PDB file of C-alpha atoms in Angstrom:
ATOM      1  CA  MET A  66     -52.973 -44.862 -31.955  1.00 41.00           C
ATOM      2  CA  ILE A  67     -54.741 -42.108 -29.981  1.00 41.00           C
ATOM      3  CA  LEU A  68     -55.612 -38.637 -31.224  1.00 42.00           C
ATOM      4  CA  ASN A  69     -54.942 -35.693 -28.914  1.00 45.00           C
ATOM      5  CA  LYS A  70     -54.867 -31.928 -29.373  1.00 43.00           C
ATOM      6  CA  HIS A  71     -51.262 -31.401 -28.215  1.00 44.00           C
ATOM      7  CA  VAL A  72     -49.176 -33.762 -30.345  1.00 45.00           C
ATOM      8  CA  GLY A  73     -51.636 -35.159 -32.873  1.00 46.00           C
ATOM      9  CA  LEU A  74     -51.467 -38.939 -33.014  1.00 46.00           C
ATOM     10  CA  ILE A  75     -49.811 -40.691 -30.085  1.00 47.00           C
ATOM     11  CA  LYS A  76     -47.947 -43.598 -31.651  1.00 49.00           C
ATOM     12  CA  THR A  77     -47.316 -46.617 -29.462  1.00 48.00           C
ATOM     13  CA  LYS A  78     -44.517 -49.032 -30.237  1.00 50.00           C
ATOM     14  CA  PRO A  79     -45.636 -52.545 -31.297  1.00 44.00           C
ATOM     15  CA  ASP A  80     -46.428 -54.807 -28.331  1.00 42.00           C
ATOM     16  CA  ASP A  81     -45.286 -52.074 -25.967  1.00 45.00           C
ATOM     17  CA  LYS A  82     -47.211 -53.504 -23.012  1.00 44.00           C
ATOM     18  CA  PHE A  83     -44.970 -56.543 -23.085  1.00 40.00           C
ATOM     19  CA  MET A  84     -41.733 -54.588 -23.253  1.00 53.00           C
ATOM     20  CA  ASN A  85     -39.530 -54.019 -20.225  1.00 79.00           C
ATOM     21  CA  ILE A  86     -38.916 -50.303 -19.666  1.00 85.00           C
ATOM     22  CA  PHE A  87     -35.467 -50.875 -18.203  1.00 85.00           C
ATOM     23  CA  SER A  88     -34.273 -53.060 -21.070  1.00 86.00           C
ATOM     24  CA  GLU A  89     -35.457 -50.370 -23.471  1.00 87.00           C
ATOM     25  CA  ILE A  90     -33.461 -47.740 -21.535  1.00 85.00           C
ATOM     26  CA  THR A  91     -30.377 -49.946 -21.827  1.00 84.00           C
ATOM     27  CA  LYS A  92     -30.957 -50.234 -25.576  1.00 82.00           C
ATOM     28  CA  ILE A  93     -31.311 -46.456 -25.951  1.00 82.00           C
ATOM     29  CA  GLU A  94     -28.135 -45.801 -23.965  1.00 77.00           C
ATOM     30  CA  SER A  95     -26.083 -48.401 -25.836  1.00 71.00           C
ATOM     31  CA  LYS A  96     -27.161 -47.078 -29.254  1.00 70.00           C
ATOM     32  CA  GLY A  97     -26.619 -43.446 -28.297  1.00 66.00           C
ATOM     33  CA  THR A  98     -30.130 -42.519 -29.432  1.00 76.00           C
ATOM     34  CA  THR A  99     -32.370 -40.116 -27.533  1.00 83.00           C
ATOM     35  CA  ALA A 100     -35.651 -40.384 -25.641  1.00 90.00           C
ATOM     36  CA  VAL A 101     -37.329 -39.081 -22.494  1.00 91.00           C
ATOM     37  CA  LEU A 102     -38.124 -41.152 -19.421  1.00 92.00           C
ATOM     38  CA  CYS A 103     -41.299 -40.040 -17.630  1.00 91.00           C
ATOM     39  CA  ILE A 104     -41.919 -41.289 -14.071  1.00 92.00           C
ATOM     40  CA  VAL A 105     -44.936 -40.658 -11.867  1.00 89.00           C
ATOM     41  CA  THR A 106     -43.194 -39.687  -8.622  1.00 89.00           C
ATOM     42  CA  LYS A 107     -46.115 -38.699  -6.396  1.00 84.00           C
ATOM     43  CA  THR A 108     -49.879 -39.035  -6.372  1.00 82.00           C
ATOM     44  CA  GLN A 109     -52.573 -37.764  -4.067  1.00 77.00           C
ATOM     45  CA  GLY A 110     -56.223 -38.725  -4.157  1.00 71.00           C
ATOM     46  CA  SER A 111     -57.749 -40.381  -7.198  1.00 66.00           C
ATOM     47  CA  THR A 112     -55.344 -40.561 -10.186  1.00 67.00           C
ATOM     48  CA  PRO A 113     -55.140 -42.712 -13.346  1.00 68.00           C
ATOM     49  CA  ARG A 114     -51.794 -44.306 -12.387  1.00 71.00           C
ATOM     50  CA  HIS A 115     -49.862 -44.929  -9.183  1.00 82.00           C
ATOM     51  CA  ALA A 116     -46.430 -43.540  -8.233  1.00 83.00           C
ATOM     52  CA  GLY A 117     -43.662 -45.412 -10.033  1.00 86.00           C
ATOM     53  CA  SER A 118     -45.530 -45.708 -13.343  1.00 86.00           C
ATOM     54  CA  LYS A 119     -43.156 -45.128 -16.256  1.00 90.00           C
ATOM     55  CA  MET A 120     -43.256 -44.131 -19.898  1.00 90.00           C
ATOM     56  CA  ILE A 121     -40.595 -43.586 -22.563  1.00 92.00           C
ATOM     57  CA  VAL A 122     -41.207 -40.917 -25.206  1.00 91.00           C
ATOM     58  CA  TYR A 123     -39.224 -40.995 -28.471  1.00 90.00           C
ATOM     59  CA  PRO A 124     -38.415 -37.947 -30.649  1.00 86.00           C
ATOM     60  CA  ASP A 125     -41.193 -38.857 -33.110  1.00 87.00           C
ATOM     61  CA  GLY A 126     -43.792 -38.854 -30.308  1.00 88.00           C
ATOM     62  CA  SER A 127     -44.132 -42.636 -30.068  1.00 89.00           C
ATOM     63  CA  ILE A 128     -44.218 -44.122 -26.572  1.00 89.00           C
ATOM     64  CA  ILE A 129     -43.627 -47.243 -24.523  1.00 90.00           C
ATOM     65  CA  GLY A 130     -45.455 -47.596 -21.206  1.00 90.00           C
ATOM     66  CA  THR A 131     -47.959 -45.112 -19.809  1.00 86.00           C
ATOM     67  CA  VAL A 132     -48.344 -42.487 -17.105  1.00 83.00           C
ATOM     68  CA  GLY A 133     -52.108 -42.583 -17.193  1.00 77.00           C
ATOM     69  CA  GLY A 134     -53.343 -41.933 -20.705  1.00 73.00           C
ATOM     70  CA  GLY A 135     -55.656 -39.123 -21.699  1.00 75.00           C
ATOM     71  CA  GLU A 136     -54.765 -35.465 -21.315  1.00 76.00           C
ATOM     72  CA  ILE A 137     -51.990 -36.007 -18.749  1.00 77.00           C
ATOM     73  CA  GLU A 138     -50.177 -38.312 -21.109  1.00 82.00           C
ATOM     74  CA  SER A 139     -50.520 -35.999 -24.099  1.00 84.00           C
ATOM     75  CA  LEU A 140     -49.151 -33.079 -22.058  1.00 84.00           C
ATOM     76  CA  CYS A 141     -46.186 -35.190 -20.917  1.00 87.00           C
ATOM     77  CA  ILE A 142     -45.434 -36.231 -24.501  1.00 89.00           C
ATOM     78  CA  ALA A 143     -45.526 -32.624 -25.710  1.00 89.00           C
ATOM     79  CA  GLU A 144     -43.178 -31.534 -22.931  1.00 88.00           C
ATOM     80  CA  ALA A 145     -40.871 -34.527 -23.536  1.00 90.00           C
ATOM     81  CA  ILE A 146     -40.434 -33.581 -27.193  1.00 89.00           C
ATOM     82  CA  ASN A 147     -39.482 -30.052 -26.102  1.00 86.00           C
ATOM     83  CA  LEU A 148     -36.961 -31.412 -23.610  1.00 86.00           C
ATOM     84  CA  ILE A 149     -35.195 -33.469 -26.272  1.00 80.00           C
ATOM     85  CA  GLU A 150     -34.189 -30.187 -27.897  1.00 71.00           C
ATOM     86  CA  ASN A 151     -32.459 -28.733 -24.809  1.00 66.00           C
ATOM     87  CA  GLY A 152     -31.551 -31.805 -22.752  1.00 65.00           C
ATOM     88  CA  ASN A 153     -33.025 -30.457 -19.515  1.00 69.00           C
ATOM     89  CA  THR A 154     -35.133 -32.233 -16.904  1.00 80.00           C
ATOM     90  CA  ASN A 155     -38.529 -31.117 -15.656  1.00 85.00           C
ATOM     91  CA  MET A 156     -41.053 -31.889 -12.939  1.00 89.00           C
ATOM     92  CA  LEU A 157     -44.692 -31.522 -13.965  1.00 84.00           C
ATOM     93  CA  ASN A 158     -47.579 -31.155 -11.530  1.00 83.00           C
ATOM     94  CA  TYR A 159     -51.174 -31.748 -12.566  1.00 77.00           C
ATOM     95  CA  LYS A 160     -54.357 -31.235 -10.571  1.00 68.00           C
ATOM     96  CA  LEU A 161     -57.264 -33.350 -11.823  1.00 60.00           C
ATOM     97  CA  VAL A 162     -60.172 -31.307 -10.538  1.00 49.00           C
ATOM     98  CA  ASP A 163     -61.610 -28.711 -12.899  1.00 42.00           C
ATOM     99  CA  PRO A 164     -61.089 -29.011 -16.682  1.00 44.00           C
ATOM    100  CA  GLU A 165     -62.705 -25.603 -17.132  1.00 44.00           C
ATOM    101  CA  GLN A 166     -59.724 -24.141 -15.270  1.00 41.00           C
ATOM    102  CA  GLY A 167     -57.294 -26.050 -17.491  1.00 37.00           C
ATOM    103  CA  ASP A 168     -56.906 -29.194 -15.393  1.00 38.00           C
ATOM    104  CA  PRO A 169     -56.229 -32.321 -17.529  1.00 42.00           C
ATOM    105  CA  GLY A 170     -58.919 -34.432 -15.861  1.00 46.00           C
ATOM    106  CA  ILE A 171     -61.666 -34.681 -13.258  1.00 47.00           C
ATOM    107  CA  CYS A 172     -60.478 -37.643 -11.149  1.00 54.00           C
ATOM    108  CA  GLY A 173     -60.120 -35.348  -8.152  1.00 53.00           C
ATOM    109  CA  GLY A 174     -56.480 -36.119  -7.388  1.00 73.00           C
ATOM    110  CA  GLU A 175     -53.047 -34.662  -8.029  1.00 80.00           C
ATOM    111  CA  VAL A 176     -50.015 -36.155  -9.768  1.00 82.00           C
ATOM    112  CA  ASP A 177     -46.333 -35.251 -10.184  1.00 87.00           C
ATOM    113  CA  VAL A 178     -44.408 -36.540 -13.215  1.00 88.00           C
ATOM    114  CA  TYR A 179     -40.606 -36.299 -13.543  1.00 91.00           C
ATOM    115  CA  LEU A 180     -39.150 -36.108 -17.080  1.00 91.00           C
ATOM    116  CA  GLU A 181     -35.499 -36.792 -17.916  1.00 89.00           C
ATOM    117  CA  VAL A 182     -33.733 -36.989 -21.279  1.00 87.00           C
ATOM    118  CA  ILE A 183     -31.860 -40.289 -21.644  1.00 85.00           C
ATOM    119  CA  GLY A 184     -29.260 -41.454 -24.146  1.00 79.00           C
ATOM    120  CA  LYS A 185     -28.381 -37.931 -25.257  1.00 74.00           C
ATOM    121  CA  LYS A 186     -24.627 -38.330 -25.487  1.00 78.00           C
ATOM    122  CA  PRO A 187     -22.324 -35.781 -27.085  1.00 85.00           C
ATOM    123  CA  LYS A 188     -21.019 -37.082 -30.410  1.00 88.00           C
ATOM    124  CA  ILE A 189     -17.382 -37.225 -31.450  1.00 93.00           C
ATOM    125  CA  LEU A 190     -16.531 -37.664 -35.121  1.00 95.00           C
ATOM    126  CA  ILE A 191     -13.020 -39.075 -35.548  1.00 96.00           C
ATOM    127  CA  ILE A 192     -11.669 -38.909 -39.093  1.00 94.00           C
ATOM    128  CA  GLY A 193      -8.735 -41.292 -39.280  1.00 93.00           C
ATOM    129  CA  ALA A 194      -8.596 -44.676 -37.537  1.00 93.00           C
ATOM    130  CA  GLY A 195      -4.838 -45.029 -37.168  1.00 93.00           C
ATOM    131  CA  HIS A 196      -2.993 -45.412 -33.862  1.00 94.00           C
ATOM    132  CA  VAL A 197      -4.205 -42.130 -32.338  1.00 95.00           C
ATOM    133  CA  GLY A 198      -7.720 -42.407 -33.760  1.00 95.00           C
ATOM    134  CA  LYS A 199      -8.116 -45.879 -32.294  1.00 95.00           C
ATOM    135  CA  GLN A 200      -7.007 -44.794 -28.816  1.00 96.00           C
ATOM    136  CA  LEU A 201      -9.149 -41.680 -29.089  1.00 97.00           C
ATOM    137  CA  SER A 202     -12.234 -43.795 -29.836  1.00 95.00           C
ATOM    138  CA  PHE A 203     -11.611 -45.848 -26.691  1.00 96.00           C
ATOM    139  CA  LEU A 204     -11.070 -42.841 -24.431  1.00 96.00           C
ATOM    140  CA  ALA A 205     -13.990 -40.844 -25.853  1.00 95.00           C
ATOM    141  CA  ASN A 206     -16.334 -43.792 -25.342  1.00 92.00           C
ATOM    142  CA  TRP A 207     -15.081 -44.199 -21.769  1.00 94.00           C
ATOM    143  CA  LEU A 208     -15.804 -40.508 -21.150  1.00 92.00           C
ATOM    144  CA  GLY A 209     -19.416 -40.883 -22.272  1.00 86.00           C
ATOM    145  CA  PHE A 210     -19.258 -39.780 -25.914  1.00 90.00           C
ATOM    146  CA  SER A 211     -20.985 -41.573 -28.748  1.00 86.00           C
ATOM    147  CA  VAL A 212     -18.146 -42.364 -31.169  1.00 92.00           C
ATOM    148  CA  ILE A 213     -18.267 -42.085 -34.976  1.00 92.00           C
ATOM    149  CA  VAL A 214     -15.159 -43.039 -36.966  1.00 94.00           C
ATOM    150  CA  VAL A 215     -14.429 -42.457 -40.655  1.00 93.00           C
ATOM    151  CA  ASP A 216     -11.544 -44.100 -42.543  1.00 91.00           C
ATOM    152  CA  ASP A 217     -11.223 -45.476 -46.069  1.00 88.00           C
ATOM    153  CA  ARG A 218      -8.961 -48.330 -44.938  1.00 89.00           C
ATOM    154  CA  GLU A 219     -11.174 -51.371 -44.554  1.00 85.00           C
ATOM    155  CA  GLU A 220      -8.911 -53.183 -42.110  1.00 88.00           C
ATOM    156  CA  LEU A 221      -8.920 -50.196 -39.715  1.00 91.00           C
ATOM    157  CA  ILE A 222     -12.643 -49.470 -39.847  1.00 88.00           C
ATOM    158  CA  SER A 223     -13.661 -52.988 -38.784  1.00 89.00           C
ATOM    159  CA  GLU A 224     -15.619 -53.628 -35.604  1.00 88.00           C
ATOM    160  CA  ASN A 225     -12.759 -55.790 -34.385  1.00 89.00           C
ATOM    161  CA  ASN A 226     -10.343 -52.852 -34.587  1.00 90.00           C
ATOM    162  CA  LEU A 227     -12.839 -50.249 -33.321  1.00 91.00           C
ATOM    163  CA  PRO A 228     -15.076 -52.014 -30.781  1.00 92.00           C
ATOM    164  CA  TYR A 229     -15.933 -48.728 -29.028  1.00 90.00           C
ATOM    165  CA  ALA A 230     -17.315 -46.949 -32.088  1.00 90.00           C
ATOM    166  CA  SER A 231     -21.091 -46.687 -32.415  1.00 85.00           C
ATOM    167  CA  TYR A 232     -20.795 -45.884 -36.143  1.00 88.00           C
ATOM    168  CA  ARG A 233     -18.032 -46.691 -38.644  1.00 91.00           C
ATOM    169  CA  PHE A 234     -17.905 -45.277 -42.185  1.00 91.00           C
ATOM    170  CA  ALA A 235     -15.560 -45.753 -45.131  1.00 89.00           C
ATOM    171  CA  ASN A 236     -16.059 -42.153 -46.234  1.00 87.00           C
ATOM    172  CA  LEU A 237     -17.399 -38.880 -44.883  1.00 86.00           C
ATOM    173  CA  GLU A 238     -20.191 -38.732 -47.465  1.00 85.00           C
ATOM    174  CA  ASN A 239     -21.883 -41.714 -45.775  1.00 84.00           C
ATOM    175  CA  PHE A 240     -21.766 -39.863 -42.464  1.00 84.00           C
ATOM    176  CA  PHE A 241     -23.394 -36.796 -44.003  1.00 82.00           C
ATOM    177  CA  GLU A 242     -26.328 -38.985 -45.070  1.00 79.00           C
ATOM    178  CA  ILE A 243     -27.237 -39.745 -41.447  1.00 74.00           C
ATOM    179  CA  TYR A 244     -26.065 -36.439 -39.959  1.00 72.00           C
ATOM    180  CA  PRO A 245     -29.565 -34.930 -39.655  1.00 67.00           C
ATOM    181  CA  GLU A 246     -30.297 -37.233 -36.696  1.00 60.00           C
ATOM    182  CA  PHE A 247     -27.339 -35.653 -34.864  1.00 59.00           C
ATOM    183  CA  GLU A 248     -28.170 -32.027 -35.586  1.00 59.00           C
ATOM    184  CA  THR A 249     -29.688 -31.288 -32.163  1.00 51.00           C
ATOM    185  CA  LEU A 250     -26.723 -32.884 -30.367  1.00 61.00           C
ATOM    186  CA  LYS A 251     -23.311 -31.506 -29.524  1.00 76.00           C
ATOM    187  CA  LEU A 252     -20.788 -32.589 -32.137  1.00 88.00           C
ATOM    188  CA  PHE A 253     -17.021 -32.619 -31.694  1.00 95.00           C
ATOM    189  CA  VAL A 254     -14.722 -33.386 -34.620  1.00 96.00           C
ATOM    190  CA  VAL A 255     -11.116 -34.603 -34.527  1.00 96.00           C
ATOM    191  CA  MET A 256      -9.094 -35.222 -37.682  1.00 95.00           C
ATOM    192  CA  THR A 257      -6.354 -37.768 -36.975  1.00 94.00           C
ATOM    193  CA  THR A 258      -5.658 -38.344 -40.639  1.00 92.00           C
ATOM    194  CA  ARG A 259      -2.545 -39.587 -42.415  1.00 89.00           C
ATOM    195  CA  SER A 260      -2.128 -36.568 -44.699  1.00 89.00           C
ATOM    196  CA  LEU A 261      -2.945 -32.894 -44.976  1.00 90.00           C
ATOM    197  CA  GLU A 262      -4.568 -33.557 -48.368  1.00 91.00           C
ATOM    198  CA  ILE A 263      -7.372 -35.396 -46.554  1.00 91.00           C
ATOM    199  CA  ASP A 264      -7.706 -32.505 -44.099  1.00 91.00           C
ATOM    200  CA  VAL A 265      -7.935 -29.927 -46.894  1.00 91.00           C
ATOM    201  CA  LYS A 266     -10.521 -32.038 -48.708  1.00 90.00           C
ATOM    202  CA  TYR A 267     -12.860 -32.487 -45.727  1.00 91.00           C
ATOM    203  CA  LEU A 268     -12.396 -29.366 -43.579  1.00 93.00           C
ATOM    204  CA  PRO A 269     -14.638 -27.115 -45.724  1.00 91.00           C
ATOM    205  CA  GLU A 270     -17.502 -29.602 -45.299  1.00 90.00           C
ATOM    206  CA  ILE A 271     -16.811 -30.027 -41.580  1.00 91.00           C
ATOM    207  CA  LEU A 272     -16.879 -26.256 -41.068  1.00 91.00           C
ATOM    208  CA  LYS A 273     -20.362 -26.139 -42.594  1.00 89.00           C
ATOM    209  CA  LEU A 274     -21.611 -28.403 -39.788  1.00 87.00           C
ATOM    210  CA  ASP A 275     -20.583 -25.737 -37.253  1.00 88.00           C
ATOM    211  CA  PRO A 276     -19.493 -28.297 -34.636  1.00 90.00           C
ATOM    212  CA  GLN A 277     -18.648 -27.281 -31.099  1.00 90.00           C
ATOM    213  CA  TYR A 278     -15.016 -28.258 -31.647  1.00 95.00           C
ATOM    214  CA  ILE A 279     -12.719 -29.064 -34.586  1.00 96.00           C
ATOM    215  CA  GLY A 280      -9.241 -30.407 -33.913  1.00 95.00           C
ATOM    216  CA  VAL A 281      -6.645 -31.345 -36.540  1.00 94.00           C
ATOM    217  CA  ILE A 282      -3.586 -33.444 -35.706  1.00 94.00           C
ATOM    218  CA  GLY A 283      -0.165 -32.592 -37.063  1.00 90.00           C
ATOM    219  CA  SER A 284       2.883 -30.399 -36.600  1.00 91.00           C
ATOM    220  CA  LYS A 285       2.933 -26.598 -36.746  1.00 92.00           C
ATOM    221  CA  LYS A 286       4.566 -26.821 -40.187  1.00 93.00           C
ATOM    222  CA  ARG A 287       1.822 -29.111 -41.472  1.00 93.00           C
ATOM    223  CA  TRP A 288      -0.877 -26.770 -40.148  1.00 93.00           C
ATOM    224  CA  ILE A 289       0.733 -23.728 -41.789  1.00 93.00           C
ATOM    225  CA  LYS A 290       0.628 -25.541 -45.136  1.00 94.00           C
ATOM    226  CA  THR A 291      -2.947 -26.687 -44.515  1.00 92.00           C
ATOM    227  CA  THR A 292      -3.968 -23.099 -43.759  1.00 92.00           C
ATOM    228  CA  GLU A 293      -2.403 -21.864 -47.001  1.00 92.00           C
ATOM    229  CA  LEU A 294      -4.301 -24.444 -49.047  1.00 94.00           C
ATOM    230  CA  LEU A 295      -7.595 -23.656 -47.278  1.00 92.00           C
ATOM    231  CA  LEU A 296      -7.178 -19.942 -47.944  1.00 93.00           C
ATOM    232  CA  ASN A 297      -6.443 -20.716 -51.601  1.00 91.00           C
ATOM    233  CA  ASP A 298      -9.697 -22.713 -51.700  1.00 88.00           C
ATOM    234  CA  GLY A 299     -11.643 -19.685 -50.504  1.00 90.00           C
ATOM    235  CA  ILE A 300     -12.068 -20.556 -46.802  1.00 90.00           C
ATOM    236  CA  VAL A 301     -12.012 -17.282 -44.874  1.00 91.00           C
ATOM    237  CA  GLU A 302      -9.567 -16.757 -42.031  1.00 91.00           C
ATOM    238  CA  THR A 303     -12.299 -16.344 -39.413  1.00 91.00           C
ATOM    239  CA  GLU A 304     -13.479 -19.878 -40.183  1.00 92.00           C
ATOM    240  CA  ILE A 305      -9.948 -21.272 -40.017  1.00 90.00           C
ATOM    241  CA  GLU A 306      -9.495 -19.632 -36.593  1.00 92.00           C
ATOM    242  CA  LYS A 307     -12.203 -21.965 -35.232  1.00 93.00           C
ATOM    243  CA  ILE A 308      -9.898 -24.959 -35.743  1.00 93.00           C
ATOM    244  CA  PHE A 309      -7.598 -26.261 -33.001  1.00 95.00           C
ATOM    245  CA  SER A 310      -4.283 -27.276 -34.571  1.00 92.00           C
ATOM    246  CA  PRO A 311      -1.847 -28.565 -33.518  1.00 92.00           C
ATOM    247  CA  VAL A 312      -4.478 -30.403 -31.528  1.00 93.00           C
ATOM    248  CA  GLY A 313      -4.573 -31.091 -27.797  1.00 94.00           C
ATOM    249  CA  LEU A 314      -3.194 -29.566 -24.603  1.00 94.00           C
ATOM    250  CA  ASP A 315       0.547 -29.332 -24.070  1.00 92.00           C
ATOM    251  CA  LEU A 316       1.315 -32.485 -22.069  1.00 93.00           C
ATOM    252  CA  LYS A 317       4.518 -33.326 -23.964  1.00 92.00           C
ATOM    253  CA  SER A 318       2.624 -36.371 -25.220  1.00 92.00           C
ATOM    254  CA  GLU A 319       4.380 -38.911 -27.431  1.00 90.00           C
ATOM    255  CA  THR A 320       2.478 -42.216 -27.422  1.00 95.00           C
ATOM    256  CA  PRO A 321      -0.936 -42.608 -29.118  1.00 94.00           C
ATOM    257  CA  GLU A 322      -2.508 -43.043 -25.685  1.00 96.00           C
ATOM    258  CA  GLU A 323      -0.947 -39.841 -24.348  1.00 96.00           C
ATOM    259  CA  ILE A 324      -1.885 -37.872 -27.464  1.00 96.00           C
ATOM    260  CA  ALA A 325      -5.486 -39.124 -27.203  1.00 96.00           C
ATOM    261  CA  LEU A 326      -5.558 -37.988 -23.582  1.00 97.00           C
ATOM    262  CA  SER A 327      -4.308 -34.493 -24.480  1.00 96.00           C
ATOM    263  CA  ILE A 328      -6.958 -34.214 -27.214  1.00 96.00           C
ATOM    264  CA  MET A 329      -9.810 -35.308 -24.964  1.00 96.00           C
ATOM    265  CA  ALA A 330      -8.601 -32.922 -22.255  1.00 96.00           C
ATOM    266  CA  GLU A 331      -8.863 -30.066 -24.759  1.00 96.00           C
ATOM    267  CA  ILE A 332     -12.307 -31.238 -25.886  1.00 95.00           C
ATOM    268  CA  LEU A 333     -13.544 -31.339 -22.282  1.00 94.00           C
ATOM    269  CA  MET A 334     -12.133 -27.857 -21.750  1.00 93.00           C
ATOM    270  CA  VAL A 335     -14.227 -26.584 -24.675  1.00 92.00           C
ATOM    271  CA  LYS A 336     -17.296 -28.687 -23.821  1.00 89.00           C
ATOM    272  CA  ASN A 337     -17.381 -27.538 -20.201  1.00 86.00           C
ATOM    273  CA  ASN A 338     -16.303 -23.960 -20.967  1.00 87.00           C
ATOM    274  CA  ALA A 339     -13.309 -24.375 -18.642  1.00 87.00           C
ATOM    275  CA  SER A 340      -9.973 -22.530 -18.548  1.00 85.00           C
ATOM    276  CA  GLY A 341      -7.708 -25.583 -18.692  1.00 85.00           C
ATOM    277  CA  GLU A 342      -5.479 -23.995 -16.047  1.00 84.00           C
ATOM    278  CA  ASN A 343      -3.868 -25.949 -13.231  1.00 83.00           C
ATOM    279  CA  LEU A 344      -6.274 -25.906 -10.281  1.00 78.00           C
ATOM    280  CA  ARG A 345      -3.361 -25.112  -7.973  1.00 76.00           C
ATOM    281  CA  TYR A 346      -3.260 -21.623  -9.488  1.00 68.00           C
ATOM    282  CA  PHE A 347      -6.902 -21.056  -8.557  1.00 62.00           C
ATOM    283  CA  ARG A 348      -6.091 -22.068  -4.983  1.00 63.00           C
ATOM    284  CA  ARG A 349      -3.258 -19.530  -4.898  1.00 62.00           C
ATOM    285  CA  LYS A 350      -5.518 -16.831  -6.339  1.00 61.00           C
ATOM    286  CA  ARG A 351      -8.072 -17.422  -3.567  1.00 58.00           C
ATOM    287  CA  ILE A 352      -5.332 -17.143  -0.935  1.00 55.00           C
ATOM    288  CA  ASP A 353      -4.105 -13.870  -2.459  1.00 57.00           C
ATOM    289  CA  VAL A 354      -7.641 -12.437  -2.436  1.00 53.00           C
ATOM    290  CA  GLU A 355      -8.210 -13.427   1.168  1.00 55.00           C
TER     291      GLU A 355
END
């Protein structure tokens, strides 16, 4: 490990020089974890590493690969850790001429390093692995979400039944134990449970997570009863108003597949801050303006 003034100890993964950067990227993407890929895109003059050199930076500051070591590397690691928080990309330019002017070296050259967050998927927590929950897990995974499913029925929570779920839990308490690793990511929650009693039990805890979206399946009558019970339990109306129920857009859906589609359409509407209107209406509005 190397000591530097920006991020303390730079921790390298065991045997990192033998690891393939691209296989590690695949592993990060498949697990839904987060890291930053740093690539030297351009060099001029004398520099520690050539264009194309790559490094992966993990949230704890550990690395695989190198973009040149020394001060350049420590600056890249510090910036990578910042990027993990906001998910942006960045292009860094370093001149290696005069350390007294703040340059991170005296090689005499210039280097550009591109940084991109990888594996940072939005998370969807599906509570209830019945017919709709199962189809929802498939569709959410296909749309690029990392899928977490909770259900106390062992036969439904199996990997065989939910092959598209990254995490499967028998109860919500087990999810809460690992939740801190998701706190900087966008979380969407859908309750496709078999009873309103389960909804009433878990919704107060879900509301505390302040997810970007909470949807609860069920009829209008079921939601009215759920609301009454939540109010009786001391949940304020402003918190209840954050919940989408009945869940999904009005597509006259009947099958589990169609219902899952209407739910994911609503989630994408919220995620992308979209109106959900038919695009044909926007075309007509433009014509009217012109």
